[in-house]
């Protein structure tokens, strides 16, 4: 809802595997991904690794309640462009998206 309120068209997925399927089907329309670290099936790190194999330059924001050092540990060797700590506000998300996507 927040993303729609900010003017974005949104594609959603219930888990990592579904996210990858949606991305493959809609890759040309995806400007960026907000990825939770804790998901059923494929977790955030596994999903991010698969996304990087499909598109190494795709802007990815990781959403997590973990501290930054734990996120860095879980995602070691994987690139992501932003980290947003849960819970976050609309303003915080908007600023991060603006900095990444313009």
N, CA, C and O atoms as a Tinker XYZ file with bonds, in Angstrom:
   408  protein
     1  N      0.824000   -1.192000    0.000000    73     2
     2  CA     0.000000    0.000000    0.000000    64     1     3
     3  C      0.870000    1.257000    0.000000    63     2     4     5
     4  O      0.572000    2.222000   -0.705000    81     3
     5  N      1.945000    1.245000    0.791000    73     3     6
     6  CA     2.835000    2.405000    0.852000    64     5     7
     7  C      3.396000    2.707000   -0.532000    63     6     8     9
     8  O      3.407000    3.861000   -0.959000    81     7
     9  N      3.856000    1.688000   -1.226000    73     7    10
    10  CA     4.449000    1.894000   -2.553000    64     9    11
    11  C      3.426000    2.425000   -3.543000    63    10    12    13
    12  O      3.739000    3.298000   -4.353000    81    11
    13  N      2.227000    1.914000   -3.486000    73    11    14
    14  CA     1.157000    2.415000   -4.361000    64    13    15
    15  C      0.864000    3.871000   -4.039000    63    14    16    17
    16  O      0.690000    4.686000   -4.945000    81    15
    17  N      0.807000    4.201000   -2.754000    73    15    18
    18  CA     0.578000    5.587000   -2.335000    64    17    19
    19  C      1.691000    6.514000   -2.823000    63    18    20    21
    20  O      1.457000    7.699000   -3.059000    81    19
    21  N      2.909000    5.970000   -2.976000    73    19    22
    22  CA     4.040000    6.755000   -3.467000    64    21    23
    23  C      4.079000    6.828000   -4.997000    63    22    24    25
    24  O      4.965000    7.463000   -5.569000    81    23
    25  N      3.118000    6.177000   -5.652000    73    23    26
    26  CA     3.021000    6.261000   -7.106000    64    25    27
    27  C      3.654000    5.114000   -7.871000    63    26    28    29
    28  O      3.777000    5.178000   -9.094000    81    27
    29  N      4.051000    4.077000   -7.174000    73    27    30
    30  CA     4.657000    2.930000   -7.839000    64    29    31
    31  C      3.614000    1.887000   -8.205000    63    30    32    33
    32  O      2.632000    1.704000   -7.486000    81    31
    33  N      3.825000    1.209000   -9.318000    73    31    34
    34  CA     3.078000   -0.006000   -9.631000    64    33    35
    35  C      3.790000   -1.124000   -8.887000    63    34    36    37
    36  O      5.020000   -1.178000   -8.870000    81    35
    37  N      3.032000   -2.005000   -8.279000    73    35    38
    38  CA     3.622000   -2.993000   -7.379000    64    37    39
    39  C      3.296000   -4.410000   -7.833000    63    38    40    41
    40  O      2.153000   -4.727000   -8.165000    81    39
    41  N      4.313000   -5.246000   -7.840000    73    39    42
    42  CA     4.161000   -6.680000   -8.020000    64    41    43
    43  C      4.501000   -7.318000   -6.682000    63    42    44    45
    44  O      5.481000   -6.927000   -6.049000    81    43
    45  N      3.723000   -8.277000   -6.245000    73    43    46
    46  CA     3.970000   -8.887000   -4.942000    64    45    47
    47  C      4.184000  -10.388000   -5.090000    63    46    48    49
    48  O      3.804000  -11.003000   -6.086000    81    47
    49  N      4.804000  -10.948000   -4.066000    73    47    50
    50  CA     5.022000  -12.394000   -4.005000    64    49    51
    51  C      4.959000  -12.827000   -2.549000    63    50    52    53
    52  O      5.339000  -12.079000   -1.649000    81    51
    53  N      4.481000  -14.025000   -2.333000    73    51    54
    54  CA     4.327000  -14.545000   -0.985000    64    53    55
    55  C      5.571000  -15.195000   -0.415000    63    54    56    57
    56  O      5.669000  -15.396000    0.796000    81    55
    57  N      6.530000  -15.528000   -1.283000    73    55    58
    58  CA     7.767000  -16.142000   -0.831000    64    57    59
    59  C      8.843000  -15.935000   -1.887000    63    58    60    61
    60  O      8.585000  -15.373000   -2.951000    81    59
    61  N     10.047000  -16.392000   -1.583000    73    59    62
    62  CA    11.174000  -16.171000   -2.482000    64    61    63
    63  C     11.008000  -16.829000   -3.842000    63    62    64    65
    64  O     11.324000  -16.223000   -4.866000    81    63
    65  N     10.525000  -18.038000   -3.864000    73    63    66
    66  CA    10.347000  -18.751000   -5.134000    64    65    67
    67  C      9.335000  -18.018000   -6.018000    63    66    68    69
    68  O      9.561000  -17.840000   -7.215000    81    67
    69  N      8.229000  -17.600000   -5.426000    73    67    70
    70  CA     7.225000  -16.853000   -6.180000    64    69    71
    71  C      7.793000  -15.519000   -6.664000    63    70    72    73
    72  O      7.490000  -15.079000   -7.773000    81    71
    73  N      8.605000  -14.883000   -5.844000    73    71    74
    74  CA     9.225000  -13.612000   -6.242000    64    73    75
    75  C     10.084000  -13.787000   -7.483000    63    74    76    77
    76  O     10.048000  -12.962000   -8.396000    81    75
    77  N     10.853000  -14.862000   -7.512000    73    75    78
    78  CA    11.692000  -15.131000   -8.683000    64    77    79
    79  C     10.847000  -15.413000   -9.913000    63    78    80    81
    80  O     11.185000  -14.968000  -11.010000    81    79
    81  N      9.755000  -16.145000   -9.749000    73    79    82
    82  CA     8.853000  -16.413000  -10.875000    64    81    83
    83  C      8.250000  -15.117000  -11.405000    63    82    84    85
    84  O      8.200000  -14.902000  -12.616000    81    83
    85  N      7.789000  -14.251000  -10.495000    73    83    86
    86  CA     7.211000  -12.964000  -10.897000    64    85    87
    87  C      8.271000  -12.132000  -11.603000    63    86    88    89
    88  O      7.990000  -11.515000  -12.631000    81    87
    89  N      9.480000  -12.108000  -11.067000    73    87    90
    90  CA    10.545000  -11.325000  -11.690000    64    89    91
    91  C     10.837000  -11.828000  -13.099000    63    90    92    93
    92  O     10.975000  -11.027000  -14.024000    81    91
    93  N     10.932000  -13.123000  -13.271000    73    91    94
    94  CA    11.202000  -13.674000  -14.603000    64    93    95
    95  C     10.108000  -13.278000  -15.599000    63    94    96    97
    96  O     10.397000  -12.961000  -16.753000    81    95
    97  N      8.874000  -13.298000  -15.154000    73    95    98
    98  CA     7.739000  -12.975000  -16.024000    64    97    99
    99  C      7.655000  -11.480000  -16.330000    63    98   100   101
   100  O      7.219000  -11.099000  -17.416000    81    99
   101  N      8.061000  -10.642000  -15.401000    73    99   102
   102  CA     7.857000   -9.199000  -15.504000    64   101   103
   103  C      9.156000   -8.398000  -15.491000    63   102   104   105
   104  O      9.126000   -7.192000  -15.249000    81   103
   105  N     10.283000   -9.034000  -15.743000    73   103   106
   106  CA    11.597000   -8.394000  -15.568000    64   105   107
   107  C     11.708000   -7.038000  -16.256000    63   106   108   109
   108  O     12.333000   -6.123000  -15.718000    81   107
   109  N     11.121000   -6.900000  -17.417000    73   107   110
   110  CA    11.208000   -5.640000  -18.142000    64   109   111
   111  C     10.488000   -4.489000  -17.462000    63   110   112   113
   112  O     10.753000   -3.326000  -17.768000    81   111
   113  N      9.591000   -4.793000  -16.555000    73   111   114
   114  CA     8.817000   -3.762000  -15.859000    64   113   115
   115  C      9.329000   -3.474000  -14.449000    63   114   116   117
   116  O      8.854000   -2.544000  -13.797000    81   115
   117  N     10.285000   -4.257000  -13.977000    73   115   118
   118  CA    10.750000   -4.127000  -12.597000    64   117   119
   119  C     11.910000   -3.139000  -12.530000    63   118   120   121
   120  O     12.952000   -3.341000  -13.154000    81   119
   121  N     11.708000   -2.060000  -11.756000    73   119   122
   122  CA    12.754000   -1.046000  -11.562000    64   121   123
   123  C     13.574000   -1.312000  -10.323000    63   122   124   125
   124  O     14.691000   -0.811000  -10.194000    81   123
   125  N     13.033000   -2.092000   -9.416000    73   123   126
   126  CA    13.730000   -2.400000   -8.178000    64   125   127
   127  C     12.935000   -3.392000   -7.359000    63   126   128   129
   128  O     11.771000   -3.668000   -7.648000    81   127
   129  N     13.584000   -3.929000   -6.325000    73   127   130
   130  CA    12.969000   -4.938000   -5.473000    64   129   131
   131  C     13.178000   -4.556000   -4.014000    63   130   132   133
   132  O     14.258000   -4.118000   -3.619000    81   131
   133  N     12.129000   -4.728000   -3.228000    73   131   134
   134  CA    12.239000   -4.655000   -1.775000    64   133   135
   135  C     12.110000   -6.089000   -1.299000    63   134   136   137
   136  O     11.099000   -6.749000   -1.539000    81   135
   137  N     13.138000   -6.559000   -0.627000    73   135   138
   138  CA    13.255000   -7.970000   -0.288000    64   137   139
   139  C     13.386000   -8.152000    1.214000    63   138   140   141
   140  O     14.300000   -7.607000    1.832000    81   139
   141  N     12.481000   -8.912000    1.800000    73   139   142
   142  CA    12.579000   -9.225000    3.219000    64   141   143
   143  C     13.578000  -10.356000    3.405000    63   142   144   145
   144  O     13.663000  -11.257000    2.569000    81   143
   145  N     14.322000  -10.314000    4.480000    73   143   146
   146  CA    15.284000  -11.387000    4.745000    64   145   147
   147  C     14.626000  -12.677000    5.198000    63   146   148   149
   148  O     15.112000  -13.763000    4.883000    81   147
   149  N     13.537000  -12.573000    5.927000    73   147   150
   150  CA    12.881000  -13.756000    6.477000    64   149   151
   151  C     11.620000  -14.033000    5.672000    63   150   152   153
   152  O     10.635000  -13.297000    5.741000    81   151
   153  N     11.684000  -15.129000    4.899000    73   151   154
   154  CA    10.548000  -15.530000    4.068000    64   153   155
   155  C     10.450000  -17.044000    4.089000    63   154   156   157
   156  O     11.446000  -17.731000    4.319000    81   155
   157  N      9.257000  -17.567000    3.850000    73   155   158
   158  CA     9.138000  -19.025000    3.732000    64   157   159
   159  C      9.797000  -19.510000    2.440000    63   158   160   161
   160  O      9.992000  -18.734000    1.504000    81   159
   161  N     10.128000  -20.772000    2.400000    73   159   162
   162  CA    10.763000  -21.318000    1.192000    64   161   163
   163  C     12.175000  -20.784000    1.087000    63   162   164   165
   164  O     12.991000  -20.983000    1.987000    81   163
   165  N     12.464000  -20.105000   -0.012000    73   163   166
   166  CA    13.762000  -19.446000   -0.159000    64   165   167
   167  C     13.811000  -18.240000    0.755000    63   166   168   169
   168  O     12.894000  -17.419000    0.747000    81   167
   169  N     14.863000  -18.123000    1.541000    73   167   170
   170  CA    14.979000  -16.944000    2.388000    64   169   171
   171  C     15.508000  -15.760000    1.578000    63   170   172   173
   172  O     15.768000  -15.887000    0.382000    81   171
   173  N     15.662000  -14.640000    2.218000    73   171   174
   174  CA    16.093000  -13.431000    1.522000    64   173   175
   175  C     17.454000  -13.558000    0.872000    63   174   176   177
   176  O     17.652000  -13.080000   -0.245000    81   175
   177  N     18.404000  -14.200000    1.556000    73   175   178
   178  CA    19.749000  -14.354000    0.996000    64   177   179
   179  C     19.722000  -15.228000   -0.246000    63   178   180   181
   180  O     20.353000  -14.898000   -1.250000    81   179
   181  N     19.004000  -16.333000   -0.189000    73   179   182
   182  CA    18.900000  -17.219000   -1.350000    64   181   183
   183  C     18.212000  -16.511000   -2.514000    63   182   184   185
   184  O     18.647000  -16.619000   -3.661000    81   183
   185  N     17.147000  -15.794000   -2.213000    73   183   186
   186  CA    16.411000  -15.076000   -3.251000    64   185   187
   187  C     17.287000  -13.997000   -3.868000    63   186   188   189
   188  O     17.301000  -13.830000   -5.087000    81   187
   189  N     18.019000  -13.262000   -3.034000    73   187   190
   190  CA    18.906000  -12.226000   -3.546000    64   189   191
   191  C     19.977000  -12.827000   -4.456000    63   190   192   193
   192  O     20.293000  -12.261000   -5.502000    81   191
   193  N     20.529000  -13.960000   -4.064000    73   191   194
   194  CA    21.513000  -14.619000   -4.906000    64   193   195
   195  C     20.950000  -14.976000   -6.272000    63   194   196   197
   196  O     21.614000  -14.786000   -7.291000    81   195
   197  N     19.742000  -15.487000   -6.295000    73   195   198
   198  CA    19.088000  -15.830000   -7.561000    64   197   199
   199  C     18.782000  -14.575000   -8.386000    63   198   200   201
   200  O     18.959000  -14.570000   -9.604000    81   199
   201  N     18.320000  -13.510000   -7.714000    73   199   202
   202  CA    18.059000  -12.258000   -8.427000    64   201   203
   203  C     19.330000  -11.713000   -9.051000    63   202   204   205
   204  O     19.312000  -11.233000  -10.185000    81   203
   205  N     20.436000  -11.784000   -8.318000    73   203   206
   206  CA    21.710000  -11.299000   -8.845000    64   205   207
   207  C     22.147000  -12.093000  -10.072000    63   206   208   209
   208  O     22.740000  -11.530000  -10.992000    81   207
   209  N     21.860000  -13.391000  -10.096000    73   207   210
   210  CA    22.188000  -14.214000  -11.265000    64   209   211
   211  C     21.356000  -13.790000  -12.471000    63   210   212   213
   212  O     21.828000  -13.853000  -13.606000    81   211
   213  N     20.124000  -13.360000  -12.227000    73   211   214
   214  CA    19.232000  -12.931000  -13.306000    64   213   215
   215  C     19.521000  -11.503000  -13.756000    63   214   216   217
   216  O     19.421000  -11.187000  -14.942000    81   215
   217  N     19.884000  -10.634000  -12.795000    73   215   218
   218  CA    20.125000   -9.226000  -13.111000    64   217   219
   219  C     21.082000   -8.641000  -12.073000    63   218   220   221
   220  O     20.652000   -8.219000  -10.999000    81   219
   221  N     22.364000   -8.615000  -12.387000    73   219   222
   222  CA    23.362000   -8.142000  -11.421000    64   221   223
   223  C     23.240000   -6.671000  -11.038000    63   222   224   225
   224  O     23.779000   -6.268000  -10.007000    81   223
   225  N     22.553000   -5.863000  -11.831000    73   223   226
   226  CA    22.476000   -4.426000  -11.555000    64   225   227
   227  C     21.124000   -3.979000  -11.014000    63   226   228   229
   228  O     20.919000   -2.785000  -10.798000    81   227
   229  N     20.212000   -4.893000  -10.792000    73   227   230
   230  CA    18.883000   -4.553000  -10.282000    64   229   231
   231  C     18.993000   -3.910000   -8.903000    63   230   232   233
   232  O     19.611000   -4.492000   -8.012000    81   231
   233  N     18.410000   -2.722000   -8.701000    73   231   234
   234  CA    18.417000   -2.128000   -7.362000    64   233   235
   235  C     17.584000   -2.974000   -6.386000    63   234   236   237
   236  O     16.411000   -3.250000   -6.635000    81   235
   237  N     18.202000   -3.374000   -5.289000    73   235   238
   238  CA    17.529000   -4.180000   -4.274000    64   237   239
   239  C     17.667000   -3.497000   -2.920000    63   238   240   241
   240  O     18.764000   -3.146000   -2.487000    81   239
   241  N     16.531000   -3.320000   -2.268000    73   239   242
   242  CA    16.479000   -2.827000   -0.898000    64   241   243
   243  C     16.139000   -4.023000   -0.018000    63   242   244   245
   244  O     15.180000   -4.746000   -0.287000    81   243
   245  N     16.918000   -4.228000    1.022000    73   243   246
   246  CA    16.672000   -5.306000    1.962000    64   245   247
   247  C     15.936000   -4.727000    3.165000    63   246   248   249
   248  O     16.358000   -3.727000    3.747000    81   247
   249  N     14.834000   -5.370000    3.524000    73   247   250
   250  CA    14.062000   -4.971000    4.702000    64   249   251
   251  C     14.290000   -6.008000    5.791000    63   250   252   253
   252  O     14.150000   -7.209000    5.560000    81   251
   253  N     14.642000   -5.531000    6.981000    73   251   254
   254  CA    14.933000   -6.462000    8.062000    64   253   255
   255  C     14.830000   -5.786000    9.416000    63   254   256   257
   256  O     15.037000   -4.580000    9.548000    81   255
   257  N     14.508000   -6.583000   10.408000    73   255   258
   258  CA    14.558000   -6.116000   11.792000    64   257   259
   259  C     15.902000   -6.431000   12.434000    63   258   260   261
   260  O     16.181000   -5.986000   13.547000    81   259
   261  N     16.736000   -7.201000   11.732000    73   259   262
   262  CA    18.075000   -7.517000   12.242000    64   261   263
   263  C     18.957000   -6.273000   12.238000    63   262   264   265
   264  O     18.754000   -5.371000   11.425000    81   263
   265  N     19.939000   -6.219000   13.147000    73   263   266
   266  CA    20.897000   -5.114000   13.102000    64   265   267
   267  C     21.744000   -5.197000   11.829000    63   266   268   269
   268  O     21.880000   -6.261000   11.226000    81   267
   269  N     22.300000   -4.068000   11.440000    73   267   270
   270  CA    23.029000   -3.969000   10.175000    64   269   271
   271  C     24.168000   -4.987000   10.071000    63   270   272   273
   272  O     24.388000   -5.552000    9.000000    81   271
   273  N     24.887000   -5.225000   11.159000    73   271   274
   274  CA    25.995000   -6.180000   11.094000    64   273   275
   275  C     25.503000   -7.605000   10.857000    63   274   276   277
   276  O     26.187000   -8.385000   10.195000    81   275
   277  N     24.336000   -7.959000   11.382000    73   275   278
   278  CA    23.763000   -9.287000   11.146000    64   277   279
   279  C     23.308000   -9.412000    9.689000    63   278   280   281
   280  O     23.499000  -10.460000    9.072000    81   279
   281  N     22.715000   -8.363000    9.139000    73   279   282
   282  CA    22.306000   -8.369000    7.732000    64   281   283
   283  C     23.535000   -8.556000    6.848000    63   282   284   285
   284  O     23.519000   -9.367000    5.923000    81   283
   285  N     24.589000   -7.815000    7.128000    73   283   286
   286  CA    25.824000   -7.937000    6.347000    64   285   287
   287  C     26.375000   -9.356000    6.429000    63   286   288   289
   288  O     26.873000   -9.885000    5.435000    81   287
   289  N     26.292000   -9.967000    7.587000    73   287   290
   290  CA    26.756000  -11.350000    7.753000    64   289   291
   291  C     25.915000  -12.324000    6.933000    63   290   292   293
   292  O     26.450000  -13.203000    6.257000    81   291
   293  N     24.593000  -12.160000    6.999000    73   291   294
   294  CA    23.687000  -13.055000    6.275000    64   293   295
   295  C     23.804000  -12.896000    4.762000    63   294   296   297
   296  O     23.580000  -13.846000    4.013000    81   295
   297  N     24.156000  -11.693000    4.319000    73   295   298
   298  CA    24.222000  -11.412000    2.879000    64   297   299
   299  C     25.663000  -11.268000    2.383000    63   298   300   301
   300  O     25.910000  -10.635000    1.356000    81   299
   301  N     26.595000  -11.849000    3.105000    73   299   302
   302  CA    28.009000  -11.753000    2.726000    64   301   303
   303  C     28.209000  -12.185000    1.284000    63   302   304   305
   304  O     27.770000  -13.260000    0.874000    81   303
   305  N     28.881000  -11.326000    0.520000    73   303   306
   306  CA    29.174000  -11.628000   -0.876000    64   305   307
   307  C     28.065000  -11.258000   -1.844000    63   306   308   309
   308  O     28.242000  -11.383000   -3.055000    81   307
   309  N     26.925000  -10.806000   -1.336000    73   307   310
   310  CA    25.808000  -10.411000   -2.195000    64   309   311
   311  C     25.643000   -8.899000   -2.149000    63   310   312   313
   312  O     25.734000   -8.291000   -1.082000    81   311
   313  N     25.403000   -8.302000   -3.295000    73   311   314
   314  CA    25.255000   -6.843000   -3.321000    64   313   315
   315  C     23.786000   -6.454000   -3.202000    63   314   316   317
   316  O     22.899000   -7.089000   -3.772000    81   315
   317  N     23.569000   -5.396000   -2.446000    73   315   318
   318  CA    22.253000   -4.771000   -2.331000    64   317   319
   319  C     22.492000   -3.285000   -2.181000    63   318   320   321
   320  O     23.537000   -2.867000   -1.682000    81   319
   321  N     21.543000   -2.493000   -2.604000    73   319   322
   322  CA    21.765000   -1.059000   -2.664000    64   321   323
   323  C     21.226000   -0.296000   -1.472000    63   322   324   325
   324  O     21.579000    0.866000   -1.269000    81   323
   325  N     20.381000   -0.928000   -0.687000    73   323   326
   326  CA    19.831000   -0.225000    0.465000    64   325   327
   327  C     19.363000   -1.194000    1.525000    63   326   328   329
   328  O     19.035000   -2.346000    1.240000    81   327
   329  N     19.336000   -0.711000    2.750000    73   327   330
   330  CA    18.834000   -1.479000    3.881000    64   329   331
   331  C     17.845000   -0.603000    4.612000    63   330   332   333
   332  O     18.139000    0.549000    4.932000    81   331
   333  N     16.670000   -1.150000    4.876000    73   331   334
   334  CA    15.670000   -0.418000    5.634000    64   333   335
   335  C     15.264000   -1.287000    6.820000    63   334   336   337
   336  O     14.902000   -2.453000    6.669000    81   335
   337  N     15.335000   -0.681000    8.004000    73   335   338
   338  CA    15.029000   -1.424000    9.225000    64   337   339
   339  C     13.542000   -1.363000    9.531000    63   338   340   341
   340  O     12.919000   -0.302000    9.483000    81   339
   341  N     12.993000   -2.525000    9.846000    73   339   342
   342  CA    11.586000   -2.613000   10.226000    64   341   343
   343  C     11.461000   -2.345000   11.720000    63   342   344   345
   344  O     12.340000   -2.738000   12.487000    81   343
   345  N     10.413000   -1.700000   12.140000    73   343   346
   346  CA     9.397000   -1.065000   11.304000    64   345   347
   347  C      9.913000    0.260000   10.742000    63   346   348   349
   348  O     10.705000    0.950000   11.384000    81   347
   349  N      9.465000    0.599000    9.562000    73   347   350
   350  CA     9.911000    1.841000    8.928000    64   349   351
   351  C      8.704000    2.692000    8.567000    63   350   352   353
   352  O      7.577000    2.203000    8.488000    81   351
   353  N      8.961000    3.957000    8.352000    73   351   354
   354  CA     7.888000    4.882000    8.018000    64   353   355
   355  C      7.816000    5.073000    6.506000    63   354   356   357
   356  O      8.747000    4.737000    5.775000    81   355
   357  N      6.707000    5.610000    6.065000    73   355   358
   358  CA     6.547000    5.937000    4.654000    64   357   359
   359  C      7.625000    6.922000    4.221000    63   358   360   361
   360  O      8.194000    6.784000    3.138000    81   359
   361  N      7.906000    7.902000    5.049000    73   359   362
   362  CA     8.910000    8.919000    4.702000    64   361   363
   363  C     10.296000    8.293000    4.538000    63   362   364   365
   364  O     11.031000    8.644000    3.614000    81   363
   365  N     10.653000    7.374000    5.425000    73   363   366
   366  CA    11.957000    6.717000    5.332000    64   365   367
   367  C     12.063000    5.913000    4.046000    63   366   368   369
   368  O     13.076000    5.983000    3.350000    81   367
   369  N     11.025000    5.151000    3.727000    73   367   370
   370  CA    11.021000    4.370000    2.496000    64   369   371
   371  C     11.058000    5.280000    1.275000    63   370   372   373
   372  O     11.777000    5.002000    0.316000    81   371
   373  N     10.295000    6.353000    1.303000    73   371   374
   374  CA    10.271000    7.292000    0.173000    64   373   375
   375  C     11.649000    7.894000   -0.075000    63   374   376   377
   376  O     12.078000    7.998000   -1.224000    81   375
   377  N     12.349000    8.293000    0.987000    73   375   378
   378  CA    13.701000    8.857000    0.838000    64   377   379
   379  C     14.666000    7.837000    0.232000    63   378   380   381
   380  O     15.468000    8.173000   -0.640000    81   379
   381  N     14.584000    6.609000    0.693000    73   379   382
   382  CA    15.474000    5.571000    0.177000    64   381   383
   383  C     15.177000    5.280000   -1.293000    63   382   384   385
   384  O     16.099000    5.162000   -2.099000    81   383
   385  N     13.917000    5.167000   -1.639000    73   383   386
   386  CA    13.547000    4.941000   -3.041000    64   385   387
   387  C     13.968000    6.100000   -3.921000    63   386   388   389
   388  O     14.444000    5.893000   -5.037000    81   387
   389  N     13.797000    7.307000   -3.434000    73   387   390
   390  CA    14.200000    8.492000   -4.200000    64   389   391
   391  C     15.700000    8.469000   -4.470000    63   390   392   393
   392  O     16.145000    8.799000   -5.569000    81   391
   393  N     16.474000    8.080000   -3.466000    73   391   394
   394  CA    17.925000    8.065000   -3.637000    64   393   395
   395  C     18.370000    6.973000   -4.611000    63   394   396   397
   396  O     19.378000    7.134000   -5.299000    81   395
   397  N     17.634000    5.874000   -4.675000    73   395   398
   398  CA    18.006000    4.761000   -5.548000    64   397   399
   399  C     17.413000    4.845000   -6.942000    63   398   400   401
   400  O     18.072000    4.502000   -7.923000    81   399
   401  N     16.180000    5.296000   -7.031000    73   399   402
   402  CA    15.467000    5.250000   -8.310000    64   401   403
   403  C     15.199000    6.610000   -8.915000    63   402   404   405
   404  O     14.846000    6.704000  -10.091000    81   403
   405  N     15.358000    7.645000   -8.151000    73   403   406
   406  CA    15.096000    8.989000   -8.662000    64   405   407
   407  C     13.639000    9.341000   -8.656000    63   406   408
   408  O     13.269000   10.443000   -9.060000    81   407
